[in-house]
């Protein structure tokens, strides 16, 4: 499933140090133009009726016949369907518990060097559609006999994300963080305490929050018993900007983003 990197996911999990007036309190909206990603290239191969994503976590291989097929170890979908629309376009659909929850279109530029991935995802507590667009640049050519979208593509942050996927409201009461989001997911976590469930998250993400300083903290996210992201967040001196850094220990991917107080 196309990643909705980690800007929306990270913002949906922010905690704050306990204080009468926490610098994290309020509504924050991510600035999509501020995002940066460092990661190994994405690798897709569509050939001889089979689709392979070597860079997916875990790697994915399925038939590309347009029919839904069961897949394992995917917290946000349990079936996938992939088909080539034409020689430059591939469609993907994702299903969980019998319901289609996301789709994506991979479109190749006429010169074959730019891949645009446009996706829509409703797999959240409120069923709110989150649209994401990402543009990638080719770094390895198409293998002989493969569909034109095949090859290696430079990892890139999203160029656009729906507002609902970029916004979160935080309130710290004593040593407890209360979070609400437009997608209906909530988090109540003790700072310095154990992992807490992100209520409403279909992937059942658990988050542990640690205070690093009065205006900085670390969050560790876990799914299916594995740490999937470690993030640090620092509020600016004037209280208007949230600077975030994240890393995925599974593949070494990392990035940065900025959110602004509304």
Tab-separated table of C-alpha atoms in Angstrom:
chain	number	residue	atom	x	y	z
A	1	UNK	CA	0.000	0.000	0.000
A	2	UNK	CA	1.439	3.402	-0.845
A	3	UNK	CA	2.861	4.915	2.210
A	4	UNK	CA	1.251	8.092	3.472
A	5	UNK	CA	4.569	9.172	4.795
A	6	UNK	CA	5.107	9.726	7.841
A	7	UNK	CA	3.891	13.235	8.080
A	8	UNK	CA	0.216	12.388	8.674
A	9	UNK	CA	0.986	9.298	10.745
A	10	UNK	CA	3.584	11.085	12.875
A	11	UNK	CA	1.346	14.080	13.523
A	12	UNK	CA	-1.441	11.760	14.601
A	13	UNK	CA	0.723	10.473	17.459
A	14	UNK	CA	2.342	13.607	18.947
A	15	UNK	CA	2.607	13.755	22.743
A	16	UNK	CA	3.680	16.597	25.027
A	17	UNK	CA	5.494	17.125	28.319
A	18	UNK	CA	3.274	17.582	31.362
A	19	UNK	CA	2.893	21.292	32.150
A	20	UNK	CA	0.173	23.807	32.968
A	21	UNK	CA	0.526	25.243	29.491
A	22	UNK	CA	2.257	22.774	27.259
A	23	UNK	CA	3.971	24.154	24.145
A	24	UNK	CA	2.355	21.258	22.258
A	25	UNK	CA	-1.241	22.258	23.131
A	26	UNK	CA	-3.420	23.369	20.227
A	27	UNK	CA	-4.150	22.399	16.649
A	28	UNK	CA	-1.248	21.676	14.306
A	29	UNK	CA	-1.223	21.340	10.523
A	30	UNK	CA	1.652	19.845	8.576
A	31	UNK	CA	3.348	21.869	5.858
A	32	UNK	CA	3.665	19.361	3.025
A	33	UNK	CA	6.256	21.489	1.227
A	34	UNK	CA	8.624	21.087	4.197
A	35	UNK	CA	8.879	17.293	4.054
A	36	UNK	CA	12.096	15.507	3.116
A	37	UNK	CA	12.867	11.776	2.844
A	38	UNK	CA	16.101	9.785	2.687
A	39	UNK	CA	15.570	6.139	1.784
A	40	UNK	CA	16.576	3.402	-0.601
A	41	UNK	CA	14.786	3.561	-3.971
A	42	UNK	CA	11.338	2.035	-4.373
A	43	UNK	CA	11.518	-1.048	-6.595
A	44	UNK	CA	8.585	-2.223	-8.734
A	45	UNK	CA	8.501	-5.035	-11.281
A	46	UNK	CA	5.444	-5.947	-13.372
A	47	UNK	CA	6.339	-8.748	-15.765
A	48	UNK	CA	4.777	-11.941	-17.124
A	49	UNK	CA	1.534	-11.365	-15.206
A	50	UNK	CA	3.225	-10.927	-11.825
A	51	UNK	CA	3.774	-7.778	-9.765
A	52	UNK	CA	6.670	-7.556	-7.307
A	53	UNK	CA	7.465	-4.754	-4.871
A	54	UNK	CA	10.909	-5.540	-3.449
A	55	UNK	CA	10.988	-2.362	-1.339
A	56	UNK	CA	7.643	-2.976	0.371
A	57	UNK	CA	7.662	-3.966	4.054
A	58	UNK	CA	7.570	-6.907	3.875
A	59	UNK	CA	8.315	-7.491	0.141
A	60	UNK	CA	5.246	-8.274	-1.956
A	61	UNK	CA	4.677	-10.616	-4.916
A	62	UNK	CA	1.179	-11.173	-6.378
A	63	UNK	CA	-0.531	-11.910	-9.685
A	64	UNK	CA	-1.340	-8.803	-11.711
A	65	UNK	CA	-4.661	-9.998	-13.120
A	66	UNK	CA	-6.978	-7.460	-11.445
A	67	UNK	CA	-8.413	-10.006	-8.990
A	68	UNK	CA	-8.155	-9.546	-5.236
A	69	UNK	CA	-5.589	-11.827	-3.620
A	70	UNK	CA	-4.960	-12.467	0.069
A	71	UNK	CA	-1.723	-11.142	1.566
A	72	UNK	CA	-0.201	-11.602	5.024
A	73	UNK	CA	1.478	-9.334	7.560
A	74	UNK	CA	-0.128	-6.115	6.276
A	75	UNK	CA	-1.709	-4.152	9.161
A	76	UNK	CA	-3.824	-1.915	6.908
A	77	UNK	CA	-5.034	-4.356	4.236
A	78	UNK	CA	-5.498	-8.092	3.790
A	79	UNK	CA	-6.204	-8.292	0.026
A	80	UNK	CA	-4.735	-6.505	-2.984
A	81	UNK	CA	-5.703	-6.302	-6.674
A	82	UNK	CA	-3.329	-5.032	-9.387
A	83	UNK	CA	-3.830	-4.592	-13.119
A	84	UNK	CA	-2.172	-2.809	-16.006
A	85	UNK	CA	-4.590	-0.297	-17.544
A	86	UNK	CA	-2.290	0.436	-20.481
A	87	UNK	CA	1.418	0.485	-21.251
A	88	UNK	CA	2.017	3.465	-18.909
A	89	UNK	CA	-0.627	3.063	-16.203
A	90	UNK	CA	-1.185	0.569	-13.376
A	91	UNK	CA	-4.142	0.493	-10.966
A	92	UNK	CA	-4.055	-0.934	-7.445
A	93	UNK	CA	-6.870	-1.601	-4.974
A	94	UNK	CA	-6.653	-2.581	-1.319
A	95	UNK	CA	-9.247	-4.351	0.801
A	96	UNK	CA	-9.539	-5.077	4.524
A	97	UNK	CA	-12.190	-7.260	6.146
A	98	UNK	CA	-14.149	-7.413	2.897
A	99	UNK	CA	-14.187	-3.642	2.305
A	100	UNK	CA	-12.205	-1.689	-0.303
A	101	UNK	CA	-10.220	0.812	1.768
A	102	UNK	CA	-7.760	2.333	-0.696
A	103	UNK	CA	-6.755	2.632	-4.320
A	104	UNK	CA	-3.755	3.953	-6.199
A	105	UNK	CA	-2.894	4.843	-9.780
A	106	UNK	CA	0.709	4.719	-10.991
A	107	UNK	CA	1.148	6.897	-14.091
A	108	UNK	CA	4.340	7.141	-16.133
A	109	UNK	CA	5.394	10.326	-17.939
A	110	UNK	CA	5.846	10.259	-21.749
A	111	UNK	CA	9.648	10.238	-21.398
A	112	UNK	CA	9.470	7.316	-18.960
A	113	UNK	CA	11.486	9.030	-16.236
A	114	UNK	CA	8.781	10.327	-13.859
A	115	UNK	CA	6.237	8.216	-11.981
A	116	UNK	CA	3.224	9.859	-10.350
A	117	UNK	CA	1.475	7.838	-7.632
A	118	UNK	CA	-1.991	9.180	-6.752
A	119	UNK	CA	-3.815	7.368	-3.962
A	120	UNK	CA	-6.980	7.662	-1.884
A	121	UNK	CA	-7.381	5.956	1.487
A	122	UNK	CA	-10.494	5.697	3.687
A	123	UNK	CA	-9.044	3.179	6.137
A	124	UNK	CA	-9.433	5.313	9.254
A	125	UNK	CA	-11.911	5.509	12.126
A	126	UNK	CA	-14.094	8.152	10.468
A	127	UNK	CA	-13.843	6.751	6.935
A	128	UNK	CA	-12.625	10.147	5.733
A	129	UNK	CA	-10.944	10.004	2.289
A	130	UNK	CA	-7.288	11.002	2.434
A	131	UNK	CA	-5.844	11.797	-0.989
A	132	UNK	CA	-2.071	11.695	-1.433
A	133	UNK	CA	0.051	12.441	-4.507
A	134	UNK	CA	3.734	11.576	-4.813
A	135	UNK	CA	6.092	12.060	-7.773
A	136	UNK	CA	9.196	9.908	-8.170
A	137	UNK	CA	12.203	10.045	-10.489
A	138	UNK	CA	13.627	6.989	-12.206
A	139	UNK	CA	17.048	5.812	-11.005
A	140	UNK	CA	17.160	2.406	-12.774
A	141	UNK	CA	15.832	1.475	-16.193
A	142	UNK	CA	12.916	-0.826	-16.978
A	143	UNK	CA	14.000	-4.487	-17.143
A	144	UNK	CA	13.624	-6.114	-20.562
A	145	UNK	CA	10.104	-7.366	-21.223
A	146	UNK	CA	8.602	-5.644	-18.168
A	147	UNK	CA	5.807	-3.080	-17.938
A	148	UNK	CA	7.113	0.475	-18.267
A	149	UNK	CA	6.432	1.396	-14.609
A	150	UNK	CA	8.982	-1.244	-13.588
A	151	UNK	CA	12.379	-0.211	-12.281
A	152	UNK	CA	13.826	1.692	-9.342
A	153	UNK	CA	12.432	5.049	-8.270
A	154	UNK	CA	13.893	7.662	-5.939
A	155	UNK	CA	11.960	7.799	-2.673
A	156	UNK	CA	10.047	11.061	-2.365
A	157	UNK	CA	7.740	12.734	0.159
A	158	UNK	CA	4.141	13.450	-0.774
A	159	UNK	CA	3.607	16.581	-2.859
A	160	UNK	CA	0.018	16.909	-1.656
A	161	UNK	CA	-2.061	15.430	1.191
A	162	UNK	CA	-5.678	16.095	2.191
A	163	UNK	CA	-6.009	18.485	5.144
A	164	UNK	CA	-7.666	15.796	7.276
A	165	UNK	CA	-4.496	13.732	7.047
A	166	UNK	CA	-2.301	16.635	8.117
A	167	UNK	CA	-4.140	18.050	11.136
A	168	UNK	CA	-4.300	17.071	14.796
A	169	UNK	CA	-5.467	18.723	18.045
A	170	UNK	CA	-3.513	18.126	21.255
A	171	UNK	CA	-4.249	18.812	24.917
A	172	UNK	CA	-1.996	17.935	27.857
A	173	UNK	CA	-3.667	17.530	31.247
A	174	UNK	CA	-1.224	16.729	34.040
A	175	UNK	CA	0.968	13.950	32.711
A	176	UNK	CA	-1.608	12.766	30.168
A	177	UNK	CA	-1.833	13.623	26.503
A	178	UNK	CA	-5.264	13.719	24.833
A	179	UNK	CA	-5.290	13.721	21.047
A	180	UNK	CA	-8.135	14.085	18.579
A	181	UNK	CA	-7.964	14.079	14.807
A	182	UNK	CA	-10.281	14.697	11.834
A	183	UNK	CA	-9.977	11.016	10.898
A	184	UNK	CA	-11.550	9.960	14.203
A	185	UNK	CA	-8.479	8.432	15.822
A	186	UNK	CA	-7.484	9.295	19.403
A	187	UNK	CA	-4.555	8.732	21.703
A	188	UNK	CA	-4.379	8.985	25.492
A	189	UNK	CA	-0.836	8.386	26.697
A	190	UNK	CA	1.131	8.839	29.920
A	191	UNK	CA	4.435	10.602	29.339
A	192	UNK	CA	7.173	8.232	30.422
A	193	UNK	CA	4.582	5.465	30.662
A	194	UNK	CA	3.996	2.242	28.723
A	195	UNK	CA	2.866	1.878	25.129
A	196	UNK	CA	-0.678	3.181	24.573
A	197	UNK	CA	-3.130	2.134	21.853
A	198	UNK	CA	-4.092	4.590	19.127
A	199	UNK	CA	-7.844	4.103	19.395
A	200	UNK	CA	-9.542	3.811	16.007
A	201	UNK	CA	-6.348	3.073	14.087
A	202	UNK	CA	-7.012	-0.006	11.906
A	203	UNK	CA	-3.342	-0.966	12.212
A	204	UNK	CA	-3.573	-0.959	16.036
A	205	UNK	CA	-0.451	1.168	16.430
A	206	UNK	CA	0.937	1.403	19.969
A	207	UNK	CA	2.906	4.495	21.006
A	208	UNK	CA	5.381	5.193	23.805
A	209	UNK	CA	6.182	8.834	24.614
A	210	UNK	CA	9.355	10.066	26.331
A	211	UNK	CA	10.121	13.625	27.396
A	212	UNK	CA	13.485	14.901	26.188
A	213	UNK	CA	13.129	18.537	27.302
A	214	UNK	CA	10.276	20.981	28.053
A	215	UNK	CA	9.659	21.494	24.330
A	216	UNK	CA	10.983	18.230	22.873
A	217	UNK	CA	10.001	14.574	23.026
A	218	UNK	CA	10.556	11.183	21.475
A	219	UNK	CA	7.808	8.860	20.239
A	220	UNK	CA	8.291	5.180	19.515
A	221	UNK	CA	5.584	3.496	17.416
A	222	UNK	CA	5.022	-0.248	17.364
A	223	UNK	CA	2.772	-2.512	15.275
A	224	UNK	CA	2.448	-6.266	15.440
A	225	UNK	CA	5.157	-6.330	18.103
A	226	UNK	CA	7.755	-4.512	15.960
A	227	UNK	CA	9.018	-0.936	16.243
A	228	UNK	CA	8.099	0.781	12.962
A	229	UNK	CA	9.058	4.383	13.647
A	230	UNK	CA	11.082	6.444	16.133
A	231	UNK	CA	10.443	10.185	16.027
A	232	UNK	CA	11.548	13.332	17.804
A	233	UNK	CA	9.514	16.558	17.904
A	234	UNK	CA	10.665	20.018	18.969
A	235	UNK	CA	8.522	23.149	19.308
A	236	UNK	CA	10.172	26.423	18.292
A	237	UNK	CA	10.955	29.122	20.856
A	238	UNK	CA	7.994	31.229	19.702
A	239	UNK	CA	5.633	28.232	19.966
A	240	UNK	CA	4.387	28.443	16.377
A	241	UNK	CA	6.358	25.695	14.642
A	242	UNK	CA	6.804	21.985	15.291
A	243	UNK	CA	9.970	20.466	13.791
A	244	UNK	CA	9.889	16.699	13.383
A	245	UNK	CA	12.461	14.025	12.563
A	246	UNK	CA	11.635	10.340	12.054
A	247	UNK	CA	13.387	7.073	11.269
A	248	UNK	CA	12.126	3.607	10.334
A	249	UNK	CA	14.442	1.032	11.977
A	250	UNK	CA	13.255	-1.689	9.599
A	251	UNK	CA	14.927	-0.223	6.510
A	252	UNK	CA	16.838	2.847	7.710
A	253	UNK	CA	14.535	5.329	5.974
A	254	UNK	CA	14.419	8.740	7.629
A	255	UNK	CA	13.001	12.178	7.086
A	256	UNK	CA	11.971	15.563	8.427
A	257	UNK	CA	8.863	17.757	8.366
A	258	UNK	CA	7.411	20.950	9.796
A	259	UNK	CA	3.936	21.566	11.239
A	260	UNK	CA	2.506	24.975	12.050
A	261	UNK	CA	0.172	25.981	14.869
A	262	UNK	CA	-3.269	27.023	13.665
